[in-house]
Short mmCIF file of C-alpha atoms in Angstrom, two decimals:
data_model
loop_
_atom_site.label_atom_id
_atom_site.label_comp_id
_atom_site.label_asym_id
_atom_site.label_seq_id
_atom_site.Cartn_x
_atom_site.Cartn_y
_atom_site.Cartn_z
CA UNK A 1 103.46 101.19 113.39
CA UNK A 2 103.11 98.58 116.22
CA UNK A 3 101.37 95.09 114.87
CA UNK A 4 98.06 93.14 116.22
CA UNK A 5 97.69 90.13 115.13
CA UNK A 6 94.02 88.77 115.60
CA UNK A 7 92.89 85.11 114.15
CA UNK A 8 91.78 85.18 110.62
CA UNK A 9 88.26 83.75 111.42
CA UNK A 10 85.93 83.37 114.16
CA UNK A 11 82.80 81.78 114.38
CA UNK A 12 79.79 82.42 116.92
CA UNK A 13 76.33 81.38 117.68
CA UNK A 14 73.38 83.86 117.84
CA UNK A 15 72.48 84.97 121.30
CA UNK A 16 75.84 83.94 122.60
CA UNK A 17 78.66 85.93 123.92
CA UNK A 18 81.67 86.18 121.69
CA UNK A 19 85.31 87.35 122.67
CA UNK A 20 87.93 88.52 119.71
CA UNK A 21 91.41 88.31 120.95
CA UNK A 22 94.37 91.12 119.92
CA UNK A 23 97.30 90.10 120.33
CA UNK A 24 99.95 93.38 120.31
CA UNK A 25 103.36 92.43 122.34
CA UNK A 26 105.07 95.95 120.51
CA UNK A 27 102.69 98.30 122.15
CA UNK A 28 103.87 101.45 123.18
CA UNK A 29 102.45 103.66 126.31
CA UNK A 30 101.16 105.58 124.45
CA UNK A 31 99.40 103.50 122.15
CA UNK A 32 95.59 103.39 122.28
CA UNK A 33 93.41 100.31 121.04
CA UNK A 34 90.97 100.86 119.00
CA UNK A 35 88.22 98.08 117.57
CA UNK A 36 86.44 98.89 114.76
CA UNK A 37 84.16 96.40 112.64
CA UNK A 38 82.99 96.18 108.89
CA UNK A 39 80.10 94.85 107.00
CA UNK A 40 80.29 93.78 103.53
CA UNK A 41 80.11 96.61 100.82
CA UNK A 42 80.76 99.39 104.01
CA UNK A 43 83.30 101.84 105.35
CA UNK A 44 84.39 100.56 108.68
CA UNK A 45 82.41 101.31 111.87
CA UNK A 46 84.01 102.32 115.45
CA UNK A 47 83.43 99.79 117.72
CA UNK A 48 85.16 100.96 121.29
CA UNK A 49 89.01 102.07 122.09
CA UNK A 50 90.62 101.99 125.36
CA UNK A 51 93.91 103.17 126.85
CA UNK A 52 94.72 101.01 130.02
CA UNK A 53 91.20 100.39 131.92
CA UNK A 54 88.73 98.30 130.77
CA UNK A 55 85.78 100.25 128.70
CA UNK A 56 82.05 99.30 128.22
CA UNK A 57 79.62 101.24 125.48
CA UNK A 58 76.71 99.91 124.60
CA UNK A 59 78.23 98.08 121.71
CA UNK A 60 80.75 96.47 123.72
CA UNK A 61 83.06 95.82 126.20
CA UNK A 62 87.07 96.15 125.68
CA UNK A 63 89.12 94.19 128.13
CA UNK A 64 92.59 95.42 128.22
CA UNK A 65 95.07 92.85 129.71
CA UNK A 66 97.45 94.35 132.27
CA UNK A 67 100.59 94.68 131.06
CA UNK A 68 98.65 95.87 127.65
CA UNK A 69 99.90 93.18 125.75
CA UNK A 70 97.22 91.73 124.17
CA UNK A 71 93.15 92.71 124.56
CA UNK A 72 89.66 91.21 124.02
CA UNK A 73 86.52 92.54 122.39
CA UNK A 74 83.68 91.34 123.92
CA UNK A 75 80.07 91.52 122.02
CA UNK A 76 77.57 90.15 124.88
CA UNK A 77 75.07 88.60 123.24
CA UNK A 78 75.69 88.50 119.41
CA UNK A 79 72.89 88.94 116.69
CA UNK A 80 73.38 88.03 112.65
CA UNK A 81 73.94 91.91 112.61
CA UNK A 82 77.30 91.40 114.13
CA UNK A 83 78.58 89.45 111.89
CA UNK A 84 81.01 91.37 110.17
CA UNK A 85 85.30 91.43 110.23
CA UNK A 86 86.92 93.09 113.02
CA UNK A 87 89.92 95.36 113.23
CA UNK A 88 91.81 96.35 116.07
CA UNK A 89 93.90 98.82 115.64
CA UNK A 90 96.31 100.33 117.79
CA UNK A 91 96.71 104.50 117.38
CA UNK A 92 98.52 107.48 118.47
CA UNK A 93 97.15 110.97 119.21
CA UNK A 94 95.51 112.13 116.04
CA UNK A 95 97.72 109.61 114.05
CA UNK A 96 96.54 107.40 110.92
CA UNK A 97 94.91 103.73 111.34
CA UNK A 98 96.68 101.39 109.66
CA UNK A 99 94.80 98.18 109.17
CA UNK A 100 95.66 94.75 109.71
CA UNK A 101 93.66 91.72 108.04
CA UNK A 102 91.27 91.75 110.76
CA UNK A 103 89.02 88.77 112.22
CA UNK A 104 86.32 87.58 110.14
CA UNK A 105 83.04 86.58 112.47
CA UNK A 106 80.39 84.45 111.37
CA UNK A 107 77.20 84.44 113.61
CA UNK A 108 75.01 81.10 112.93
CA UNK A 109 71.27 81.65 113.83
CA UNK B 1 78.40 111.10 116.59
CA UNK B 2 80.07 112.72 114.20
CA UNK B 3 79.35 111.86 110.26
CA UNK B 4 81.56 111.17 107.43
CA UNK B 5 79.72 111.14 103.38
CA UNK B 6 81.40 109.92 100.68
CA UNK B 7 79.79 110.99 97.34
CA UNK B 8 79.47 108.89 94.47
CA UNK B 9 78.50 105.49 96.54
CA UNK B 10 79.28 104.18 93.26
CA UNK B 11 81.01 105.30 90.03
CA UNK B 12 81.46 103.52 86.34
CA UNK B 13 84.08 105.04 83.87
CA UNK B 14 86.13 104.63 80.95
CA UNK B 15 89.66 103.73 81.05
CA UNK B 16 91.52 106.88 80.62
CA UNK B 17 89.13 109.12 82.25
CA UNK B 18 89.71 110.76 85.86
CA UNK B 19 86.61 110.56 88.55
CA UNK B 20 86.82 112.73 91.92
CA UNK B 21 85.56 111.05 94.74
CA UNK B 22 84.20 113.71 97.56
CA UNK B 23 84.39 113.16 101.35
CA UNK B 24 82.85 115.44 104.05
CA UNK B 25 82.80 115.63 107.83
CA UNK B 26 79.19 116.91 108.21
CA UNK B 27 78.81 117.99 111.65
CA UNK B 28 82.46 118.02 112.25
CA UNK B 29 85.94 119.92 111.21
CA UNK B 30 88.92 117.72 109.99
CA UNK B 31 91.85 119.02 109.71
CA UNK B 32 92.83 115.92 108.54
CA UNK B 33 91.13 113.25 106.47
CA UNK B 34 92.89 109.49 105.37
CA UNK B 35 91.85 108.23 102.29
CA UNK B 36 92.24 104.34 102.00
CA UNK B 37 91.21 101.85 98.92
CA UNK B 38 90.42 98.38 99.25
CA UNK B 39 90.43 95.29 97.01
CA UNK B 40 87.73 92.34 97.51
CA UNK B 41 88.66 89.70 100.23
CA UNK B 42 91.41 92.46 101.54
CA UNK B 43 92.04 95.24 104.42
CA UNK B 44 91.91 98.52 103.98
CA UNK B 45 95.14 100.20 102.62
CA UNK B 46 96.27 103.22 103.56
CA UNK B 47 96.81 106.06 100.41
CA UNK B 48 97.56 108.97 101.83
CA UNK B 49 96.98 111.46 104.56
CA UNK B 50 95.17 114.65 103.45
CA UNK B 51 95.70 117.96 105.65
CA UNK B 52 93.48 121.14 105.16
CA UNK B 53 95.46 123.61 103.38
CA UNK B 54 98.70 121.62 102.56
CA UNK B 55 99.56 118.97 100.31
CA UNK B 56 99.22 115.74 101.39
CA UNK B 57 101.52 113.08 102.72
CA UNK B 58 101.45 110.23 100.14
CA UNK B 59 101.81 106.36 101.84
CA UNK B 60 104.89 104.19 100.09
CA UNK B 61 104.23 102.98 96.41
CA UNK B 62 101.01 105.26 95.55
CA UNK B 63 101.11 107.44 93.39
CA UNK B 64 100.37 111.58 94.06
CA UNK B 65 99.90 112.48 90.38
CA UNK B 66 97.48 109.80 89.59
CA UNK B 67 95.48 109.94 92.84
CA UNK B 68 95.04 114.13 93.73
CA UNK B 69 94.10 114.88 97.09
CA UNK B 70 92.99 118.61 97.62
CA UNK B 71 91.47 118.98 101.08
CA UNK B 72 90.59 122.90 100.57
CA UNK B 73 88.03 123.62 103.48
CA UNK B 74 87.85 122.36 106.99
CA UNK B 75 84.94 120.07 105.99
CA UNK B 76 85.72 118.63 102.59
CA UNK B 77 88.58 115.99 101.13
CA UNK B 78 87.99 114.96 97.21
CA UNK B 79 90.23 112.47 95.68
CA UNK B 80 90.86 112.47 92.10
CA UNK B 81 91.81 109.43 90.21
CA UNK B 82 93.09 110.65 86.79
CA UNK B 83 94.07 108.64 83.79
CA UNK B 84 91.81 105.71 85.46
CA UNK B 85 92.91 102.19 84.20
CA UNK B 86 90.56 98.59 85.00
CA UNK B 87 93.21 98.25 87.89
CA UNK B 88 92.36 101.41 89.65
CA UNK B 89 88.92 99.44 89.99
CA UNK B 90 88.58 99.27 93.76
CA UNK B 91 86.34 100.35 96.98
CA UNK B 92 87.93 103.64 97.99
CA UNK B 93 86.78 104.59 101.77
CA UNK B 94 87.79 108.02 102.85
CA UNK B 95 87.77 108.38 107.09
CA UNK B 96 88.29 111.89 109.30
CA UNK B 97 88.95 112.07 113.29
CA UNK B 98 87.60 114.57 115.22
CA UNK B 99 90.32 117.56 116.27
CA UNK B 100 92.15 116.56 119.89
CA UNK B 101 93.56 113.27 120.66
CA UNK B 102 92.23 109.77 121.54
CA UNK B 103 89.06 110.19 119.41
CA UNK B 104 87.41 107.63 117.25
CA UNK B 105 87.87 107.84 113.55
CA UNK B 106 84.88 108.07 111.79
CA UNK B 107 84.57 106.85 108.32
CA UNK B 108 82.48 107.11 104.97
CA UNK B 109 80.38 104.52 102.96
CA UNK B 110 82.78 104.03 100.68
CA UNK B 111 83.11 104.93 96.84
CA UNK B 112 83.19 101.85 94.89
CA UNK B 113 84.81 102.24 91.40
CA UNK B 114 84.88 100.49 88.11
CA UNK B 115 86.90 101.21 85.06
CA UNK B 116 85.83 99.47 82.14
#
């Protein structure tokens, strides 16, 4: 499975934007990257994947760097809700996610 | 979107007893389900793979006869933990894609067990 590696913590203020770096210099071409995020005591939660163009949802954005190398979840404007760790992940087809240890964001009011 | 519930939320047993752990795509079919367990402060590790009508595919290091996986219908995964021991206590989170490729994987609230 191709690695990510993502800082181990992250720390934001409320109503600010926040970007999480991935960092994945193994990705293949046909690798897709997907974010997901967790809240204490919860199964994970999709966040937003993306293949080679940038992708917005109303979540997020994903900004995918050119040569794919390394990407950037963006949350806009970040509430306390947000806080939460972030994985991104990167998949194949219908293949299994195999987690990494994911970036820890703190949101401070 | 699609829906995946995990049933118990939470579960207490006795050391030496099994518990099954049930996990269904709601509004959705999965032909295959991923059943993960993860200890406080940690990721999520990977257990095994479970595919409808077949066994499953087991992940390095775990164990198929003390954690069964039958994934009998196109909608519902359980996951038995037999012979459970206090370090079997953990947050087991089962997750299911939908069929056809680059889909999100959905995933349930997560089953957390204690053995005492």
């Amino acid at each position: 499975d191709a690695k990510t590696t993502q800082p181990n913590s992250m720390e934001s203020n409320e109503e600010e934007p926040v970007h999480l770096p991935c960092n994945h210099s193994t990705i293949s071409g046909t690798d897709y990257i997907h974010w997901y995020r967790q809240l204490p005591s919860q199964g994970p939660e999709y966040v937003i994947h993306g293949l080679t163009s940038n992708v917005n949802n109303r979540m997020a954005s994903l900004a995918i760097a050119e040569d794919r190398k390394s990407s950037t979840l963006i949350l806009h404007r970040a509430t306390l809700r947000d806080a939460a760790v972030y994985y991104c992940i990167l998949v194949q087809g219908a293949q299994k996610l195999v987690f990494g240890q994911g970036t820890r964001l703190t949101i401070n009011p | 979107g699609a829906v995946v519930s995990q049933h118990p939320s939470w579960v207490i047993c006795k050391s030496g007893t099994s518990v099954k752990i049930e996990c269904r795509s709601l509004d959705f079919q999965a032909t295959t389900m991923f059943w993960y367990r993860q200890f406080p402060k940690q990721s999520l590790m990977l257990m095994a793979t479970s595919n409808e009508g077949s066994k499953a595919t087991y992940e390095q290091g775990v164990e198929k006869d003390k954690f069964l996986i039958n994934h009998a219908s196109l909608t519902l995964s359980t996951l038995t933990v037999t012979s459970a021991h206090p370090e079997d206590s953990s947050f087991y989170i089962c997750s299911a894609r939908v069929r056809g490729r680059n889909t999100e994987a959905f995933f349930g609230q997560g089953t957390r067990l204690t053995v005492v």
